[in-house]
Coordinates of C-alpha atoms in Angstrom, one line a residue:
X1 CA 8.9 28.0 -50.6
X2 CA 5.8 26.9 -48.2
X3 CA 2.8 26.2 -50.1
X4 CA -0.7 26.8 -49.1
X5 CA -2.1 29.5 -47.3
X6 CA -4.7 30.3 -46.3
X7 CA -6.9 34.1 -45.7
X8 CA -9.9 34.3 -43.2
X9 CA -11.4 37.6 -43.8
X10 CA -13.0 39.2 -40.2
X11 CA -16.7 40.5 -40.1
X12 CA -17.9 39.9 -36.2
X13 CA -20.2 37.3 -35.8
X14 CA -20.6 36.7 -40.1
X15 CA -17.1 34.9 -38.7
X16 CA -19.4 32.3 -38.1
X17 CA -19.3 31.5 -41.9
X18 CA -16.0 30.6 -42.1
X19 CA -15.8 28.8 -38.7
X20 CA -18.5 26.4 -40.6
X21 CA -15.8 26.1 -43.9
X22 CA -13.0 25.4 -41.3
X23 CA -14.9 22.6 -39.7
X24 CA -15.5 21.1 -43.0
X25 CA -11.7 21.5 -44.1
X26 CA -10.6 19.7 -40.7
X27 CA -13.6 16.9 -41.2
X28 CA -12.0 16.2 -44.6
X29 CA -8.4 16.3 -43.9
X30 CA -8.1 19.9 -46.0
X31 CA -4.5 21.2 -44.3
X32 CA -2.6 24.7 -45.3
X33 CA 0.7 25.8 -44.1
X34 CA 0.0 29.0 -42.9
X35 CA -3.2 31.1 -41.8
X36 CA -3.9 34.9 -41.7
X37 CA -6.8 35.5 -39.7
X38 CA -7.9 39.2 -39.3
X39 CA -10.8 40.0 -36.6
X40 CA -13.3 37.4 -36.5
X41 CA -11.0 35.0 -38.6
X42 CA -8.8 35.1 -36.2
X43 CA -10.5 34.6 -33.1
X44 CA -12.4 31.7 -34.9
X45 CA -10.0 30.8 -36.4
X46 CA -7.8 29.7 -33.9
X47 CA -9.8 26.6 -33.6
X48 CA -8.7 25.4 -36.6
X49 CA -4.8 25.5 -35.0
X50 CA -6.4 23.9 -32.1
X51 CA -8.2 21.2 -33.7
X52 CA -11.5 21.8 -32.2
X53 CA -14.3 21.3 -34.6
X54 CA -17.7 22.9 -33.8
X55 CA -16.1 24.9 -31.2
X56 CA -16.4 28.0 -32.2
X57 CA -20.2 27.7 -33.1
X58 CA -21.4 25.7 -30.0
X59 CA -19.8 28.6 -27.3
X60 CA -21.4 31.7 -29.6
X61 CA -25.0 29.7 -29.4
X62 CA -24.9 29.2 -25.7
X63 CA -23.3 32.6 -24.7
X64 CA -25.5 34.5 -27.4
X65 CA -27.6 35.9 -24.7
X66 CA -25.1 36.1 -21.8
X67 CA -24.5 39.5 -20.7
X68 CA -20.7 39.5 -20.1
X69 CA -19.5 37.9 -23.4
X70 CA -20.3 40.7 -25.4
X71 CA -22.7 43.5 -26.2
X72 CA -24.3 46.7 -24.7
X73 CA -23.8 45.6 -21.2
X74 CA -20.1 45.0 -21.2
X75 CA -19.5 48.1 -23.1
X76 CA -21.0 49.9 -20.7
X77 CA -19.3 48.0 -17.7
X78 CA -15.9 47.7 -19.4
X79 CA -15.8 50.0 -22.4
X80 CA -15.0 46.9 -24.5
X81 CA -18.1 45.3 -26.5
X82 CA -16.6 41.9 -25.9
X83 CA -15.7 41.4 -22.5
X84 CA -12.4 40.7 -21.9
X85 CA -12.2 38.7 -18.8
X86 CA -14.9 36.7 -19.8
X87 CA -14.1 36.1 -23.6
X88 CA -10.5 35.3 -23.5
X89 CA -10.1 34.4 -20.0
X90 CA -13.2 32.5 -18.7
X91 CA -14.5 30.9 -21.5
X92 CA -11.1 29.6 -22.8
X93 CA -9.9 28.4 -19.8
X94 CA -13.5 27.1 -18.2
X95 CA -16.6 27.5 -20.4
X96 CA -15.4 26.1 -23.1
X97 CA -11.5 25.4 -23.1
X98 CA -9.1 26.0 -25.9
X99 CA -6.8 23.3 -26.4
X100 CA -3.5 25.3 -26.2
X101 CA -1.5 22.1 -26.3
X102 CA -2.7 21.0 -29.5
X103 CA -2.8 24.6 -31.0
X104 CA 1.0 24.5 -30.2
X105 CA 2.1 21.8 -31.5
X106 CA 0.0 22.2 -34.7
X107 CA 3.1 23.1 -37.0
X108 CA 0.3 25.7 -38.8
X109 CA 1.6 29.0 -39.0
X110 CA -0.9 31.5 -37.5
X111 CA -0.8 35.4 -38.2
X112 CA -3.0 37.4 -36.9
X113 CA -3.5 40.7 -38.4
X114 CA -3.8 43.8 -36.3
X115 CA -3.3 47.9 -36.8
X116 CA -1.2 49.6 -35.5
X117 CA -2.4 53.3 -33.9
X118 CA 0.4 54.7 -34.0
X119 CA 1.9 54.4 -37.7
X120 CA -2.1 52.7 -38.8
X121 CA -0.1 50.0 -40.3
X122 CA -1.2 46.1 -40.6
X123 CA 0.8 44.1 -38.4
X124 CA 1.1 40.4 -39.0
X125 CA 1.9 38.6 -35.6
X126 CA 3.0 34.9 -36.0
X127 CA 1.3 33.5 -32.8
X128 CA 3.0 29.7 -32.3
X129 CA 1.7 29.6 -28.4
X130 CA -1.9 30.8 -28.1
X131 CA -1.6 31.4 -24.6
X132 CA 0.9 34.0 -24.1
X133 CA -0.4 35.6 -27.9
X134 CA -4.3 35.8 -26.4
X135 CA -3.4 39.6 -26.4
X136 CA -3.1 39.7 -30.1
X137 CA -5.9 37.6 -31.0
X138 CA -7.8 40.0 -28.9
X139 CA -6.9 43.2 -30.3
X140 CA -7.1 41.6 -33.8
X141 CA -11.3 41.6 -33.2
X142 CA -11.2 45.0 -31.2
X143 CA -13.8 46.9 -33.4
X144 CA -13.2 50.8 -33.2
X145 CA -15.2 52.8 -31.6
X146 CA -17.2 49.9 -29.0
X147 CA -13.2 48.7 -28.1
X148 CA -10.3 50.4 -26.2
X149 CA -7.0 50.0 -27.5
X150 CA -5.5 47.0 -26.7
X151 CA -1.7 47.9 -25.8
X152 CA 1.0 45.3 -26.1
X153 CA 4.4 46.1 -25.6
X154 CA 4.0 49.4 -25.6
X155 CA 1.8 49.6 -29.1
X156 CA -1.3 49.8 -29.0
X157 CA -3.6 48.1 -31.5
X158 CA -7.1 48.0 -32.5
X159 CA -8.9 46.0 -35.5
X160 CA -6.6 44.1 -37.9
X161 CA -9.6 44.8 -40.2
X162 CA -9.2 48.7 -40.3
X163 CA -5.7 48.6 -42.0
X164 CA -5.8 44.9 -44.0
X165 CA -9.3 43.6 -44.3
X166 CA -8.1 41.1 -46.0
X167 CA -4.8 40.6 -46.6
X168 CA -4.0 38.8 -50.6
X169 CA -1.3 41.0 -51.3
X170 CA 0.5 40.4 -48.6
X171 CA 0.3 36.0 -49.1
X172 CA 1.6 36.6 -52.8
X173 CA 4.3 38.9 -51.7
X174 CA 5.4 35.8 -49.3
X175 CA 5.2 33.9 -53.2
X176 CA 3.3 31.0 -52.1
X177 CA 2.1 28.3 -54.4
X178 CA -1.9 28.2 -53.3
X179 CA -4.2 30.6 -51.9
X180 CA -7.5 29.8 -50.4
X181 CA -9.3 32.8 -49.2
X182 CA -12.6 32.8 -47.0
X183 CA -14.7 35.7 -47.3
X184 CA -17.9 36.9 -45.1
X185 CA -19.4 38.8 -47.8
X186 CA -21.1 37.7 -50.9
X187 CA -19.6 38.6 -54.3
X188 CA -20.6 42.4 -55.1
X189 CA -20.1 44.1 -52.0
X190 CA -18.3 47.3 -51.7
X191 CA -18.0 49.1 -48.6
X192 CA -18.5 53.0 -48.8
X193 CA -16.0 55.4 -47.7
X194 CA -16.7 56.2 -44.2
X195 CA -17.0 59.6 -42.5
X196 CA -13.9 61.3 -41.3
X197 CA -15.1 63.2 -38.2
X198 CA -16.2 60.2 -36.2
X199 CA -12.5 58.9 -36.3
X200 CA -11.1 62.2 -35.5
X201 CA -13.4 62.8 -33.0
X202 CA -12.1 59.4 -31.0
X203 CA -8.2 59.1 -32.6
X204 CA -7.5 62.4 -32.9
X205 CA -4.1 61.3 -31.2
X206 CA -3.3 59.0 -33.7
X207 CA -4.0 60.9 -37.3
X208 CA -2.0 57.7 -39.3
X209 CA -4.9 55.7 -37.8
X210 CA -7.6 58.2 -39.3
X211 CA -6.2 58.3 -42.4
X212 CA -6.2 54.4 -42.8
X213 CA -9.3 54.2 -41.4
X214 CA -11.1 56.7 -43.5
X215 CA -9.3 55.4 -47.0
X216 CA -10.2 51.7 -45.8
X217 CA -13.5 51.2 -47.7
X218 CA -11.3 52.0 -51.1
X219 CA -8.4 49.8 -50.5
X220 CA -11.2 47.2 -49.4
X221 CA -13.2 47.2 -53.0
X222 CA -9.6 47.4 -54.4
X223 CA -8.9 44.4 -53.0
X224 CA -11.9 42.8 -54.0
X225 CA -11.4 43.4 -57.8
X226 CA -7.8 41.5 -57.3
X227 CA -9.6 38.6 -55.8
X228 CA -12.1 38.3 -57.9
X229 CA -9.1 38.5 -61.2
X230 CA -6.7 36.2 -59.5
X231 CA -10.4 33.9 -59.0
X232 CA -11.1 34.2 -62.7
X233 CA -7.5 33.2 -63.6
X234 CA -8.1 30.2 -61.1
X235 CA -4.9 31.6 -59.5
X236 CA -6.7 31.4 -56.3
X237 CA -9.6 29.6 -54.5
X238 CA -12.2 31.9 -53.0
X239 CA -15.1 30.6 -50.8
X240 CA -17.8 33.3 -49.8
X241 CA -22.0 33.3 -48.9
X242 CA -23.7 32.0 -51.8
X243 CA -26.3 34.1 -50.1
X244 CA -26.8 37.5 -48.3
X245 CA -28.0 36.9 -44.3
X246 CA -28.4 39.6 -42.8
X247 CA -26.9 40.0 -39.6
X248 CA -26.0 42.8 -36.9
X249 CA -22.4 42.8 -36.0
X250 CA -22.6 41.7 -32.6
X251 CA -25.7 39.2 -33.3
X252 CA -27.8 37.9 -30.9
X253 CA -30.3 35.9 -32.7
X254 CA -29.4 32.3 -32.7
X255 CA -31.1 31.0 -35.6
X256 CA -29.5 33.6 -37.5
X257 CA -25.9 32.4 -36.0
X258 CA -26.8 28.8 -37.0
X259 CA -27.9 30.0 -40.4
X260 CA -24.2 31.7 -41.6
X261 CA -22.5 29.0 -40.0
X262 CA -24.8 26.4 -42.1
X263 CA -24.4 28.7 -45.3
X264 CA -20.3 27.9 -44.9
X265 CA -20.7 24.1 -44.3
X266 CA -22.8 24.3 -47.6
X267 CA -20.9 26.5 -49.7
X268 CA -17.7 24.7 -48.9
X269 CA -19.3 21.3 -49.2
X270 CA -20.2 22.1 -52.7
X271 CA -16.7 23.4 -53.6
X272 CA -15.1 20.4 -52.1
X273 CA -13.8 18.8 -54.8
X274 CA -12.9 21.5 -56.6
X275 CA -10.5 22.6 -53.8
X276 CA -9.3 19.5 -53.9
X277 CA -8.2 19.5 -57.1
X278 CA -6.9 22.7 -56.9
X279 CA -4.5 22.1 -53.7
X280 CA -3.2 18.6 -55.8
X281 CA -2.1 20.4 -59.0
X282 CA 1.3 21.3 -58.7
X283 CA 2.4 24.4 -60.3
X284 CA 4.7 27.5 -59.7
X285 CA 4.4 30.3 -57.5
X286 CA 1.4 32.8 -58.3
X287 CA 3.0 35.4 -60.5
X288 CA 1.7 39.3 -60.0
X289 CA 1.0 41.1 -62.8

């Protein structure tokens, strides 16, 4: 049985929260077994394979206002909000390198969720080399709508958010002992069901895809109310914004980047211990009821 895992909920740049709750994990020697990242928490994420505290917060701050990282410009130019030669080619190989070595040889086992178009299934790809998995990590934070689909062998994949926001059942289905899960909300939020005609508008070809899209907001408040029992039951370890920041999705304002990545060295500061103590008592597997 492997032991801890660990769940990075997505959230575009409120990703930012958890990147600060990973650099305090790595600052005090917090390790898991295995890591689902899905959008955001898996393209910040990463770093936390890779070793590379700080990372992800010191590239979004100086590339906030660049025009080809991501935004309205390279939408328009590309018909991708984030830009893909520049995000996962330029600035991890120039700007701001990713150490690939030390991400594969990290024995961390990183899954990175993504959905499917074509069945609207979640997909959990183990990536063990960063380099030849970029692909996945990039379709995993393609947004619908602002992204194309990204196709990999002959799938093509958008958002790991759309068909697994955040992906619980499937860690206690794998039966392991501890759960942490990082969330970008604060506790109360429930997303609303979202309007069907905008999906069948742009993925008409793909009607598995609008029907997991559309029924997302349910399964997401759904799996909300088993986080917060499993929490309750102290089943599971659940960091999240002790406050609400608001933020746009693609977020420019650097004081407000700094903030949410502040809030999560905080939040997880304060829960330290506790998550301590939670990772060094041994018990069985979590049992679903």
């Amino acid at each position: 049985m492997r032991k801890i895992a660990l769940i990075l909920e997505g959230g575009a740049m409120r990703g930012l929260y958890s990147a600060g709750v990973l650099d305090v994990f790595m600052k005090n020697n917090i390790n898991v077994d295995v890591i689902y990242g899905v959008s955001a928490g898996a393209l910040f994420g990463l770093n936390y394979k890779s070793r590379q505290i700080g990372r992800a917060l010191r590239y979004n701050l100086k590339y906030a206002h660049e025009k080809n990282y991501m935004g309205l410009y390279s939408l328009i130019t590309t018909g991708d909000v984030m830009n893909r030669d520049f995000c996962f080619k330029k600035l991890v190989y120039e700007l701001d390198k990713l150490d690939f070595k030390t991400y594969k040889n990290n024995p961390v086992e990183f899954n990175a969720v993504v959905t499917n178009l074509k069945t609207g299934k979640p997909e959990y790809i183990k990536i063990d080399d960063a380099e030849i998995g970029m692909e996945y990590f990039r379709a995993s934070g393609s947004m619908p709508f602002v992204s194309r689909p990204v196709e990999i062998n002959e799938n093509l994949y958008l958002d790991g958010a759309i068909a697994d926001a955040v992906p619980i059942k499937k860690a206690l289905d794998e039966n392991y002992e501890k759960i942490i899960v990082v969330l970008t909300r604060p506790i109360g939020y429930n997303r609303m069901k979202k309007s069907y005609l905008p999906y069948k508008f742009f993925y008409k070809k793909f009607p598995n895809f609008v029907e997991t899209a559309i029924n997302s907001g349910a399964r997401y408040n759904e799996t909300m109310d088993l986080i917060e029992k499993y929490e309750a039951e102290n089943k599971i370890k659940v960091l999240r914004p002790s406050k609400l920041i608001k933020m746009q999705r693609v977020e420019k304002d650097k004081n407000k980047l700094q903030a949410i990545y502040d809030l999560g060295v905080s939040d997880c500061i304060k829960k330290l211990n506790e998550i301590k103590e939670y990772l060094a008592t041994k018990n069985s597997k979590i049992s679903i009821k």
